[in-house]
Amino acid sequence: MTATIALVDDDRNILTSVSIALQAEGFVTRVYSEGETALKALIDNPPDLAIFDIKMPRMDGLELLRRLREKSALPVIFLTSKDDELDEALGLAMGADDYISKPFSQRLLIARIRAILRRAELSQPPVPGAEAAPPTEILERGRLAMDPARHRVTWDGKPVTLTVTEFLILETLAQRPGIVKNRNQLMDAAYQDDIYVDDRTIDSHIKRVRRKFRQVDPEFDAIETLYGAGYRYSEE
């Protein structure tokens, strides 16, 4: 079944280019140039996923997400600028599923869309009479459990909500405990594309992952930094 993607951005060039790229991949798109019109449409006739720019006049992406979350759990990806780290963190705390910094690769955006739609599909209750999906292999490392198909993570049985990017970085580390992964290896795992991502981006992701785990366990220290080398997962 074809998925519908809503795009909300005051930049007409981005709306046009992203819409064309998504349509070429088989998606149906709806475009909105400002938040107020988009909010009503997203609630009255929800798509399968929405992409918001953070910086928009009148109603920005954060306010649009806040008001949307009062009514809907619709998956949302943020488009951000490189200097929007505070807004990114706030957006993720408010319930965004992932964010991508501008300028971005169309292939990266499409990969993130597919991953989030897959996660949303697997999270739905089974349809009566439908064939059950095969069980997925759970990655377990000490108190950590990761379900790659559903992008679900728990620590000591408590859920930890990670973006797709954060999940892929943690999964790469947890697959081989004790083995050091440098930033280039983590970039390749998380972005799976030929785009440039600077070292600080990976460091920021690691900080967010640690912060989220420490919200459920203040003593969390399973991700170790080896200065000048990279990061490794330490299995207890």
Tab-separated table of C-alpha atoms in Angstrom:
chain	number	residue	atom	x	y	z
A	1	MET	CA	0.000	0.000	0.000
A	2	THR	CA	1.390	3.424	-0.986
A	3	ALA	CA	2.376	5.646	1.929
A	4	THR	CA	1.431	9.318	2.033
A	5	ILE	CA	4.017	11.846	3.243
A	6	ALA	CA	3.141	15.407	4.285
A	7	LEU	CA	5.822	18.094	3.853
A	8	VAL	CA	5.639	21.345	5.831
A	9	ASP	CA	8.215	24.009	4.948
A	10	ASP	CA	8.078	27.680	4.010
A	11	ASP	CA	10.884	27.118	1.466
A	12	ARG	CA	9.190	26.350	-1.850
A	13	ASN	CA	12.394	24.966	-3.338
A	14	ILE	CA	12.660	22.335	-0.604
A	15	LEU	CA	8.966	21.474	-0.889
A	16	THR	CA	9.322	20.953	-4.630
A	17	SER	CA	12.602	19.037	-4.637
A	18	VAL	CA	11.697	16.724	-1.746
A	19	SER	CA	8.215	16.102	-3.124
A	20	ILE	CA	9.620	15.116	-6.526
A	21	ALA	CA	12.184	12.793	-4.921
A	22	LEU	CA	9.543	11.081	-2.784
A	23	GLN	CA	7.136	10.672	-5.681
A	24	ALA	CA	9.928	9.045	-7.683
A	25	GLU	CA	10.178	6.481	-4.873
A	26	GLY	CA	6.460	5.719	-5.065
A	27	PHE	CA	5.195	7.905	-2.205
A	28	VAL	CA	2.165	10.174	-2.386
A	29	THR	CA	2.987	13.686	-1.144
A	30	ARG	CA	1.042	16.606	0.259
A	31	VAL	CA	2.787	19.956	0.679
A	32	TYR	CA	2.069	22.859	3.033
A	33	SER	CA	3.950	26.140	3.238
A	34	GLU	CA	2.842	27.140	6.757
A	35	GLY	CA	1.955	25.438	10.014
A	36	GLU	CA	-1.617	26.481	10.685
A	37	THR	CA	-2.987	25.077	7.444
A	38	ALA	CA	-0.873	21.964	7.861
A	39	LEU	CA	-2.079	21.308	11.423
A	40	LYS	CA	-5.736	21.139	10.433
A	41	ALA	CA	-4.975	18.888	7.463
A	42	LEU	CA	-2.746	16.562	9.498
A	43	ILE	CA	-5.492	16.053	12.071
A	44	ASP	CA	-8.495	15.889	9.713
A	45	ASN	CA	-6.846	13.714	7.069
A	46	PRO	CA	-3.659	12.254	8.532
A	47	PRO	CA	-0.864	11.015	6.238
A	48	ASP	CA	1.417	8.115	7.168
A	49	LEU	CA	4.312	10.410	8.109
A	50	ALA	CA	5.056	14.144	8.204
A	51	ILE	CA	8.252	16.115	7.664
A	52	PHE	CA	8.492	19.534	9.362
A	53	ASP	CA	10.991	22.331	9.005
A	54	ILE	CA	11.773	23.745	12.449
A	55	LYS	CA	12.245	27.374	11.423
A	56	MET	CA	8.991	28.659	9.928
A	57	PRO	CA	7.181	31.998	10.415
A	58	ARG	CA	3.916	32.312	12.392
A	59	MET	CA	3.864	28.693	13.617
A	60	ASP	CA	7.264	27.010	13.707
A	61	GLY	CA	7.863	23.270	13.591
A	62	LEU	CA	8.126	22.899	17.359
A	63	GLU	CA	4.760	24.549	17.970
A	64	LEU	CA	3.225	22.530	15.151
A	65	LEU	CA	4.521	19.325	16.732
A	66	ARG	CA	3.329	20.356	20.203
A	67	ARG	CA	-0.201	21.000	18.961
A	68	LEU	CA	-0.206	17.885	16.787
A	69	ARG	CA	0.815	15.681	19.717
A	70	GLU	CA	-2.299	16.801	21.599
A	71	LYS	CA	-4.337	14.896	19.010
A	72	SER	CA	-2.084	12.456	17.163
A	73	ALA	CA	0.910	10.119	17.380
A	74	LEU	CA	1.696	10.627	13.678
A	75	PRO	CA	5.388	9.891	12.924
A	76	VAL	CA	7.351	13.124	12.381
A	77	ILE	CA	10.812	13.896	11.023
A	78	PHE	CA	12.331	17.346	11.588
A	79	LEU	CA	14.460	19.199	9.070
A	80	THR	CA	16.937	21.347	10.978
A	81	SER	CA	19.881	23.653	10.439
A	82	LYS	CA	23.323	22.739	11.730
A	83	ASP	CA	23.062	25.228	14.592
A	84	ASP	CA	19.670	23.975	15.818
A	85	GLU	CA	20.950	21.458	18.395
A	86	LEU	CA	18.794	22.873	21.204
A	87	ASP	CA	15.705	22.817	18.999
A	88	GLU	CA	16.526	19.270	17.890
A	89	ALA	CA	16.717	18.071	21.489
A	90	LEU	CA	13.470	19.825	22.370
A	91	GLY	CA	11.724	18.412	19.318
A	92	LEU	CA	12.822	14.863	20.122
A	93	ALA	CA	11.685	15.296	23.728
A	94	MET	CA	8.299	16.451	22.439
A	95	GLY	CA	7.864	13.316	20.372
A	96	ALA	CA	9.580	13.750	16.999
A	97	ASP	CA	10.823	10.450	15.581
A	98	ASP	CA	14.022	11.704	13.974
A	99	TYR	CA	15.706	14.771	12.519
A	100	ILE	CA	17.917	15.437	9.520
A	101	SER	CA	20.201	18.451	9.224
A	102	LYS	CA	20.231	20.669	6.146
A	103	PRO	CA	21.726	20.347	3.611
A	104	PHE	CA	20.700	16.711	3.451
A	105	SER	CA	20.864	13.784	1.054
A	106	GLN	CA	17.544	12.788	-0.518
A	107	ARG	CA	18.588	9.149	-0.204
A	108	LEU	CA	19.219	9.575	3.502
A	109	LEU	CA	15.796	11.143	3.997
A	110	ILE	CA	14.089	8.335	2.073
A	111	ALA	CA	15.965	5.699	4.102
A	112	ARG	CA	14.836	7.352	7.340
A	113	ILE	CA	11.240	7.534	6.096
A	114	ARG	CA	11.205	3.847	5.229
A	115	ALA	CA	12.713	2.861	8.582
A	116	ILE	CA	10.173	4.903	10.563
A	117	LEU	CA	7.228	3.641	8.495
A	118	ARG	CA	8.438	0.081	9.037
A	119	ARG	CA	8.687	0.690	12.782
A	120	ALA	CA	5.211	2.223	12.854
A	121	GLU	CA	3.773	-0.706	10.889
A	122	LEU	CA	5.260	-3.290	13.231
A	123	SER	CA	3.965	-1.369	16.246
A	124	GLN	CA	0.356	-1.697	15.083
A	125	PRO	CA	-1.809	-4.442	16.643
A	126	PRO	CA	-2.196	-7.467	14.349
A	127	VAL	CA	-5.179	-7.534	12.030
A	128	PRO	CA	-7.546	-10.434	12.887
A	129	GLY	CA	-7.087	-13.239	10.388
A	130	ALA	CA	-3.880	-11.804	8.945
A	131	GLU	CA	-0.745	-13.926	8.775
A	132	ALA	CA	1.465	-13.229	11.767
A	133	ALA	CA	4.827	-11.642	11.060
A	134	PRO	CA	7.811	-13.893	11.820
A	135	PRO	CA	9.461	-13.188	15.173
A	136	THR	CA	12.460	-10.888	15.002
A	137	GLU	CA	15.810	-11.572	16.605
A	138	ILE	CA	16.383	-9.480	19.712
A	139	LEU	CA	19.892	-8.192	20.385
A	140	GLU	CA	20.603	-8.627	24.103
A	141	ARG	CA	23.700	-7.302	25.812
A	142	GLY	CA	23.503	-7.411	29.594
A	143	ARG	CA	20.650	-5.131	30.628
A	144	LEU	CA	20.248	-3.836	27.073
A	145	ALA	CA	17.691	-5.317	24.659
A	146	MET	CA	17.250	-4.059	21.091
A	147	ASP	CA	14.584	-5.074	18.571
A	148	PRO	CA	15.991	-3.986	15.173
A	149	ALA	CA	12.766	-4.569	13.227
A	150	ARG	CA	10.709	-2.351	15.519
A	151	HIS	CA	13.535	-0.026	16.585
A	152	ARG	CA	12.592	-0.681	20.194
A	153	VAL	CA	15.116	-0.432	23.011
A	154	THR	CA	14.884	-1.324	26.691
A	155	TRP	CA	17.312	-1.056	29.593
A	156	ASP	CA	16.467	-3.242	32.586
A	157	GLY	CA	13.083	-3.731	30.917
A	158	LYS	CA	12.408	0.018	30.799
A	159	PRO	CA	11.783	1.556	27.351
A	160	VAL	CA	14.303	4.020	25.938
A	161	THR	CA	13.123	6.038	22.930
A	162	LEU	CA	15.836	6.536	20.320
A	163	THR	CA	15.730	8.094	16.874
A	164	VAL	CA	16.601	5.889	13.916
A	165	THR	CA	20.076	7.425	13.766
A	166	GLU	CA	20.708	6.906	17.478
A	167	PHE	CA	19.444	3.328	17.252
A	168	LEU	CA	21.822	2.468	14.410
A	169	ILE	CA	24.808	3.922	16.261
A	170	LEU	CA	24.004	2.018	19.454
A	171	GLU	CA	23.293	-1.192	17.527
A	172	THR	CA	26.693	-0.940	15.819
A	173	LEU	CA	28.428	-0.633	19.178
A	174	ALA	CA	26.361	-3.311	20.939
A	175	GLN	CA	26.810	-5.916	18.210
A	176	ARG	CA	30.472	-6.324	19.199
A	177	PRO	CA	30.957	-5.421	22.875
A	178	GLY	CA	34.459	-4.344	23.783
A	179	ILE	CA	35.409	-3.538	20.178
A	180	VAL	CA	36.267	0.104	19.536
A	181	LYS	CA	34.370	1.766	16.695
A	182	ASN	CA	35.818	4.980	15.333
A	183	ARG	CA	33.655	7.869	14.204
A	184	ASN	CA	33.928	6.969	10.524
A	185	GLN	CA	32.583	3.483	11.216
A	186	LEU	CA	29.686	4.917	13.206
A	187	MET	CA	28.977	7.427	10.443
A	188	ASP	CA	28.816	4.614	7.888
A	189	ALA	CA	26.421	2.635	10.073
A	190	ALA	CA	24.154	5.547	10.924
A	191	TYR	CA	23.987	7.361	7.604
A	192	GLN	CA	24.596	4.588	5.060
A	193	ASP	CA	25.221	7.175	2.371
A	194	ASP	CA	28.066	9.068	0.737
A	195	ILE	CA	27.444	12.315	2.600
A	196	TYR	CA	29.838	14.213	4.802
A	197	VAL	CA	29.123	14.226	8.534
A	198	ASP	CA	31.630	15.872	10.846
A	199	ASP	CA	32.954	14.283	14.037
A	200	ARG	CA	30.870	16.543	16.259
A	201	THR	CA	27.672	15.107	14.801
A	202	ILE	CA	28.538	11.590	15.996
A	203	ASP	CA	29.653	12.964	19.368
A	204	SER	CA	26.316	14.770	19.714
A	205	HIS	CA	24.407	11.585	18.945
A	206	ILE	CA	26.404	9.678	21.564
A	207	LYS	CA	25.674	12.385	24.150
A	208	ARG	CA	21.958	12.152	23.417
A	209	VAL	CA	21.976	8.356	23.671
A	210	ARG	CA	23.729	8.519	27.042
A	211	ARG	CA	21.332	11.204	28.254
A	212	LYS	CA	18.300	9.119	27.334
A	213	PHE	CA	19.624	6.017	29.085
A	214	ARG	CA	20.510	8.038	32.184
A	215	GLN	CA	16.905	9.158	32.389
A	216	VAL	CA	16.005	5.545	33.232
A	217	ASP	CA	19.310	4.667	34.945
A	218	PRO	CA	21.436	7.553	36.309
A	219	GLU	CA	24.384	5.137	36.627
A	220	PHE	CA	24.387	4.138	32.953
A	221	ASP	CA	27.973	3.944	31.672
A	222	ALA	CA	27.877	1.192	29.044
A	223	ILE	CA	29.136	3.442	26.237
A	224	GLU	CA	32.798	4.237	26.792
A	225	THR	CA	34.798	6.989	25.123
A	226	LEU	CA	38.361	6.176	24.086
A	227	TYR	CA	39.860	9.561	23.331
A	228	GLY	CA	41.498	9.674	19.926
A	229	ALA	CA	40.082	6.264	18.996
A	230	GLY	CA	36.284	6.270	19.224
A	231	TYR	CA	33.638	4.508	21.307
A	232	ARG	CA	32.877	1.012	22.523
A	233	TYR	CA	30.024	-0.768	24.264
A	234	SER	CA	30.948	-2.342	27.592
A	235	GLU	CA	28.760	-5.321	28.418
A	236	GLU	CA	28.279	-5.871	32.142
